[in-house]
mmCIF file of C-alpha atoms in Angstrom:
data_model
loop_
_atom_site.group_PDB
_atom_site.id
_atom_site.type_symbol
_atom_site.label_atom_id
_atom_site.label_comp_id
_atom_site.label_asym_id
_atom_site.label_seq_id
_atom_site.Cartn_x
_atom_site.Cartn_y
_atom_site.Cartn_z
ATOM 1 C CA UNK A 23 213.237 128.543 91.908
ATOM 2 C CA UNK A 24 214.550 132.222 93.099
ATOM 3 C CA UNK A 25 217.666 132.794 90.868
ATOM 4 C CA UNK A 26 220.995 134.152 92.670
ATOM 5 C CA UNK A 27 220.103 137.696 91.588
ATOM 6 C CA UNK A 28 216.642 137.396 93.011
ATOM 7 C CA UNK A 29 218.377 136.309 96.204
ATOM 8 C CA UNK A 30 220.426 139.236 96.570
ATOM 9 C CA UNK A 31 217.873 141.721 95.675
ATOM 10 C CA UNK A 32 215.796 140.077 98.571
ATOM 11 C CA UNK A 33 218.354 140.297 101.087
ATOM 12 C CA UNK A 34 219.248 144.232 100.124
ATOM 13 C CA UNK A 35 215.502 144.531 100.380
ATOM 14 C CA UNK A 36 215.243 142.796 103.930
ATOM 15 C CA UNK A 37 218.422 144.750 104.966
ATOM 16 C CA UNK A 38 217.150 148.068 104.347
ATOM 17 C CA UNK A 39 213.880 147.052 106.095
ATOM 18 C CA UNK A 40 215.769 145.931 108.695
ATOM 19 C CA UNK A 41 217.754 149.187 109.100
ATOM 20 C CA UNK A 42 214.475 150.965 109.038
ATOM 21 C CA UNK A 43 212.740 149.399 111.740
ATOM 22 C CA UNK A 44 215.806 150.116 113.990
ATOM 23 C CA UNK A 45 216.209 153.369 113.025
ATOM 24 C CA UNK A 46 212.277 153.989 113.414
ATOM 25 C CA UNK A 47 212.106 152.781 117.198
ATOM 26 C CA UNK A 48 215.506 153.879 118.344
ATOM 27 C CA UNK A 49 216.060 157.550 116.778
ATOM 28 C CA UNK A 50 212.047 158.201 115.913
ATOM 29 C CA UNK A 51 210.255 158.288 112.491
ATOM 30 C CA UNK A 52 210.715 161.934 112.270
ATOM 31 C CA UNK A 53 214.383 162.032 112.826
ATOM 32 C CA UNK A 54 215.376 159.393 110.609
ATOM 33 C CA UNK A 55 216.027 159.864 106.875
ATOM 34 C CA UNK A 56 216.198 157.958 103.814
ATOM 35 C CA UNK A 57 220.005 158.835 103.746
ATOM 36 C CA UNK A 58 220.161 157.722 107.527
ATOM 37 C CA UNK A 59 218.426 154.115 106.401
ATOM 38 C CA UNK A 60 220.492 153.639 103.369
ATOM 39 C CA UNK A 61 224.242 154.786 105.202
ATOM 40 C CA UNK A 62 223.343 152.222 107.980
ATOM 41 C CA UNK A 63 223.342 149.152 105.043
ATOM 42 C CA UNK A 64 226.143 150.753 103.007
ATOM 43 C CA UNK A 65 223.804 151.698 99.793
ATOM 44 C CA UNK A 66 223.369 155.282 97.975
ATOM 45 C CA UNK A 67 219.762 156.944 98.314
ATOM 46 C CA UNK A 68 219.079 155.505 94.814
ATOM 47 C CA UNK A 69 219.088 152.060 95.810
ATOM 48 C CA UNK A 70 216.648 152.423 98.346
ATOM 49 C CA UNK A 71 214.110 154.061 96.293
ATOM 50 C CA UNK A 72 214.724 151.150 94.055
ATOM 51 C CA UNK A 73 212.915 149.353 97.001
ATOM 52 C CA UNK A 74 210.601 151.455 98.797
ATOM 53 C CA UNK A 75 208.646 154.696 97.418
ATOM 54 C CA UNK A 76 209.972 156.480 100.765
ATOM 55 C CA UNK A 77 209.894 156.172 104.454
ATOM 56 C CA UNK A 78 206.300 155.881 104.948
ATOM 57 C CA UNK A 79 206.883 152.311 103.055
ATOM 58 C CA UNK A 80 209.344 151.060 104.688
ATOM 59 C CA UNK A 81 207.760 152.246 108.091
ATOM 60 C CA UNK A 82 204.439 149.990 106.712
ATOM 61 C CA UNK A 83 206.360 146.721 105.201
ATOM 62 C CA UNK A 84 206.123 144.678 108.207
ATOM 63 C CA UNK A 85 202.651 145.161 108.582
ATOM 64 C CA UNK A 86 201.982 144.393 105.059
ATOM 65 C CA UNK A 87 203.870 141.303 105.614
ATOM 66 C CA UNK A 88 201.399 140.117 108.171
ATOM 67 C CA UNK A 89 198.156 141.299 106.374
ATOM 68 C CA UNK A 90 199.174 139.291 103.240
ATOM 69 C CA UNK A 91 199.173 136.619 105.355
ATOM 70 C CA UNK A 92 195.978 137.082 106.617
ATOM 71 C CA UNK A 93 193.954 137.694 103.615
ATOM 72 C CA UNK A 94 195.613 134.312 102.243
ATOM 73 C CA UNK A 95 194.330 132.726 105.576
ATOM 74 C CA UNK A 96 190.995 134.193 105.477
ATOM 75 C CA UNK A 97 190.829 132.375 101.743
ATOM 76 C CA UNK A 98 192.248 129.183 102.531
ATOM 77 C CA UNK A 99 189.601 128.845 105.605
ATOM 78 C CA UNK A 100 187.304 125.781 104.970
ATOM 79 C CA UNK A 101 184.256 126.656 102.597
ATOM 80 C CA UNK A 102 181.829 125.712 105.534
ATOM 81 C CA UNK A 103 183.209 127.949 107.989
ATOM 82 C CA UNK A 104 180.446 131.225 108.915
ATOM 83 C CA UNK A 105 182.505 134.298 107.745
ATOM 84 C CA UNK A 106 183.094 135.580 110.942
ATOM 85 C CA UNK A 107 184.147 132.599 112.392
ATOM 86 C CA UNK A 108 186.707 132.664 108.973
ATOM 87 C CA UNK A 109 188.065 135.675 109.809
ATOM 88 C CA UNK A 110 188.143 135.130 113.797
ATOM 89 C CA UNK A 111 190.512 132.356 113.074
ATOM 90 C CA UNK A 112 192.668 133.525 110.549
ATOM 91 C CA UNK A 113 193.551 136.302 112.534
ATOM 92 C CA UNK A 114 194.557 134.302 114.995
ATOM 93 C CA UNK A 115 196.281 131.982 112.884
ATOM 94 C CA UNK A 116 197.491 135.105 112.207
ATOM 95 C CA UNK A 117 199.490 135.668 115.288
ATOM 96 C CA UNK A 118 200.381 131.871 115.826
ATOM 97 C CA UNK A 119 202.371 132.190 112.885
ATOM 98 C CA UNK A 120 203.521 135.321 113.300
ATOM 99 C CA UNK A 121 207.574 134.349 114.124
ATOM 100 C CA UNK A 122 207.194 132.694 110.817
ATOM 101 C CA UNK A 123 206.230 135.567 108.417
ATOM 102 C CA UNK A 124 208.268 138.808 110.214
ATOM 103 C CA UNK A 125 211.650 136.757 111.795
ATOM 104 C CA UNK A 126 212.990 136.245 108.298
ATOM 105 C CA UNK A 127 213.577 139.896 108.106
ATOM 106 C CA UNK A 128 213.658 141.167 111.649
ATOM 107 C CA UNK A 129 213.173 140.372 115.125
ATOM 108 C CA UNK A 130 209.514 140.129 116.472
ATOM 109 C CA UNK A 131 210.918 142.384 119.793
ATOM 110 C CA UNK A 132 211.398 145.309 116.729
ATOM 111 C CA UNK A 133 207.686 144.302 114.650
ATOM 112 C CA UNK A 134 206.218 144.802 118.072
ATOM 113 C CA UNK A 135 207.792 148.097 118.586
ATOM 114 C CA UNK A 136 207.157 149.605 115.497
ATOM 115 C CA UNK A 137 203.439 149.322 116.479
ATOM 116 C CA UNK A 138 204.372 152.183 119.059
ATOM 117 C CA UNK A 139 206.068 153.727 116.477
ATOM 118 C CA UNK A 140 203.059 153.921 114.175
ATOM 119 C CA UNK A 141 200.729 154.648 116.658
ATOM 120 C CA UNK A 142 202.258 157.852 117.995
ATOM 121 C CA UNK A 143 203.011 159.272 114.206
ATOM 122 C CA UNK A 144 200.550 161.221 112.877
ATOM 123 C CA UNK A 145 201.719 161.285 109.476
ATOM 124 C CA UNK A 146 202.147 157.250 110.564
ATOM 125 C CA UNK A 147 198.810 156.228 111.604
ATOM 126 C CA UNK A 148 196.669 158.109 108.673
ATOM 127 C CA UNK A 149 198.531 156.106 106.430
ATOM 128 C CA UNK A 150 198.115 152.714 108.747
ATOM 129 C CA UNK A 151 194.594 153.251 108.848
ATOM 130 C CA UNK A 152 193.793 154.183 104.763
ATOM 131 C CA UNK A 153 195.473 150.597 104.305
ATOM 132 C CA UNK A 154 193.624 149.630 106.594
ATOM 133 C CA UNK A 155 190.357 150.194 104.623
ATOM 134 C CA UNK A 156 192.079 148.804 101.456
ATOM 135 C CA UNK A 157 192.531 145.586 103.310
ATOM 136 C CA UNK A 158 189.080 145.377 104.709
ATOM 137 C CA UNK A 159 187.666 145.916 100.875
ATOM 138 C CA UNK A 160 189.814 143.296 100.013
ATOM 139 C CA UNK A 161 188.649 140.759 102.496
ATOM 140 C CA UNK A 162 185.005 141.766 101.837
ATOM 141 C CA UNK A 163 185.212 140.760 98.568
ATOM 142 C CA UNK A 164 187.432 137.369 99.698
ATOM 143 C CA UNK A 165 183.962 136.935 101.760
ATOM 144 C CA UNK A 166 181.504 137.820 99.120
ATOM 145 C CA UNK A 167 183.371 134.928 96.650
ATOM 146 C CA UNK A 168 183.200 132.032 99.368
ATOM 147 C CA UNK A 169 179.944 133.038 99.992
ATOM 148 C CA UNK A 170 178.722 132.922 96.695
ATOM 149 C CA UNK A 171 177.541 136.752 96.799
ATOM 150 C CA UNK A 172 177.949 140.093 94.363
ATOM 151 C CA UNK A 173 179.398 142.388 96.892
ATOM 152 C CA UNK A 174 178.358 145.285 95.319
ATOM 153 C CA UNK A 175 174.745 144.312 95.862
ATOM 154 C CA UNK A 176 174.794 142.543 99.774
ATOM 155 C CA UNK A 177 175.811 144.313 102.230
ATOM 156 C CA UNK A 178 176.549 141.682 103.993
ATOM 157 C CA UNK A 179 180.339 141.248 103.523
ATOM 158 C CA UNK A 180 180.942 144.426 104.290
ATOM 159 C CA UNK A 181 179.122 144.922 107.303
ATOM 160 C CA UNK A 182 180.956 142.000 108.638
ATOM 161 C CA UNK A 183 184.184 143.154 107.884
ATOM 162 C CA UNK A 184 183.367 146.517 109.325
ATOM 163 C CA UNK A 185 182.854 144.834 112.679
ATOM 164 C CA UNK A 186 185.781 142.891 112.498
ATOM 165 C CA UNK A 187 187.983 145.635 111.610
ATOM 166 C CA UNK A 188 186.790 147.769 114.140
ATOM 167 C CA UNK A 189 187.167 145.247 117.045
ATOM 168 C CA UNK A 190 191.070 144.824 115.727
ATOM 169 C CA UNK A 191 191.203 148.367 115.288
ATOM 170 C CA UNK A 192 190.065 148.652 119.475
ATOM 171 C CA UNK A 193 192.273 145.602 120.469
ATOM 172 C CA UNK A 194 195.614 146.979 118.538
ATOM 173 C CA UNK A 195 194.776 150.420 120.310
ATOM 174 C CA UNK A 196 194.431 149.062 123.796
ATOM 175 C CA UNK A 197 197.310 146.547 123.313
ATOM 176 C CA UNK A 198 199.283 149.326 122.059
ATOM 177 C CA UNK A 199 199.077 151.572 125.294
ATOM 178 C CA UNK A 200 199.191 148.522 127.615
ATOM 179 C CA UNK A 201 201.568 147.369 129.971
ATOM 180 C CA UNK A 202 201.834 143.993 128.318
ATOM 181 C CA UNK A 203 203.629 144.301 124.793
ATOM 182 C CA UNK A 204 203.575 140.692 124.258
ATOM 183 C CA UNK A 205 202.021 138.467 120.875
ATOM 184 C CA UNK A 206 200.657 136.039 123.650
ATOM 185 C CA UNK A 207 198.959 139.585 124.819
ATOM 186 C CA UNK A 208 197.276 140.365 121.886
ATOM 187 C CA UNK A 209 196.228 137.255 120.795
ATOM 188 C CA UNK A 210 194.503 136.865 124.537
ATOM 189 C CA UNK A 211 192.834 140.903 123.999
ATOM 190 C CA UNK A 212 192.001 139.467 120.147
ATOM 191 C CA UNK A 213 189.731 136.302 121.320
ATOM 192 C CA UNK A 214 188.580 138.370 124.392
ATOM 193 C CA UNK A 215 187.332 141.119 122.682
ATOM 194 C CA UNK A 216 185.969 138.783 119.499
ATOM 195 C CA UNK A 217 183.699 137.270 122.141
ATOM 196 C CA UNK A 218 182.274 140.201 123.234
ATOM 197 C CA UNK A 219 180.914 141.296 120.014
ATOM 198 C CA UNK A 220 177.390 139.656 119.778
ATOM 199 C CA UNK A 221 176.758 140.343 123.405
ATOM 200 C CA UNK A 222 178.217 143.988 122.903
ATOM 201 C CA UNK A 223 175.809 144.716 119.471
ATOM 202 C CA UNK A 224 172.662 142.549 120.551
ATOM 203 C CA UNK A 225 172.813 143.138 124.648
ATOM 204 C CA UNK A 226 171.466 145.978 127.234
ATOM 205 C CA UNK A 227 174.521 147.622 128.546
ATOM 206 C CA UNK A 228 172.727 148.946 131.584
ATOM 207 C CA UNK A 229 173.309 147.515 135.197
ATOM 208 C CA UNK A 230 170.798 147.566 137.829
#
């Protein structure tokens, strides 16, 4: 059970997050500072770094948020499932649950626009993308143990998750730029595109 200091370092945390995120997609990344974040919840610098290591951080959480979810998903799949069919569905399990994981802190109007945020900010989207590979070594390895294989010795893992992650890498980039900016959106784009991998990989593209 949380104790009542655990509580109220939890809501500081969630505050500044919060503060963040609305900072981030009203002023810009680059124009907001960690004194900016901190003034807007009524905190000193300090206590923010007790939280976050910097902006770049507190720019990421939410999206953390939702790939801890997903890894835990991706493990609590049933044993029988093919990996790929494992990770198509806890990714959109994913998004199902999605009010549940990010609405505790903020809005899922501001989680959606902070992918905007991320994706036009250089400094934003290297570091999106190098967690990116963290996560997919993760979940290659979360593979390789339900599977029953050494994944430093099949490829097999891997190669999935490369193909995975670079059909959500495509679907977040085209849902990103799109005129729909919805969850229902990118969970439509998600299946759509997951169903045009075989065919995409093992098809002529050519049409006569």
């Amino acid at each position: 059970m949380e104790t009542l200091r655990e509580r109220k370092k939890q809501r500081t945390r969630d505050a500044l997050l919060r503060a963040a995120v609305e900072l981030f997609t009203t002023r810009g990344y680059d124009r907001t500072t960690v004194d900016d974040i901190a003034e807007a919840v009524d905190v000193s610098q300090r206590t923010f770094f007790r939280y976050f290591a910097g902006k770049e951080e507190a720019a990421l959480a939410l999206q953390e948020l939702a790939v801890v979810r997903f890894v835990e998903a991706v493990r609590e799949r049933p044993a029988e499932e093919a990996p790929m069919a494992a990770l198509r569905q806890a990714v959109l399990e994913g998004w199902d649950t999605l009010h549940e994981v990010i609405e505790a802190v903020v809005p899922i109007e501001l989680y959606l626009r902070m992918y905007r945020v991320i994706e036009s900010t250089p400094v934003l989207l290297a570091a999106h993308l190098r967690r990116n590979e963290e996560t997919e070594d993760t979940i290659a390895r979360v593979l390789a143990e339900r599977e029953g294989l050494d994944v430093a010795a099949d490829p097999r893992p891997r190669l999935a998750v490369a193909v995975f992650g670079g059909v959500m890498r495509v679907t977040e980039r085209q849902w990103s730029t799109g005129e729909d900016f919805s969850v229902e959106a990118m969970r439509a784009l998600t299946i759509s595109y997951l169903e045009q991998v075989g065919p995409a990989l093992t098809e002529s593209w050519r049409t006569r």
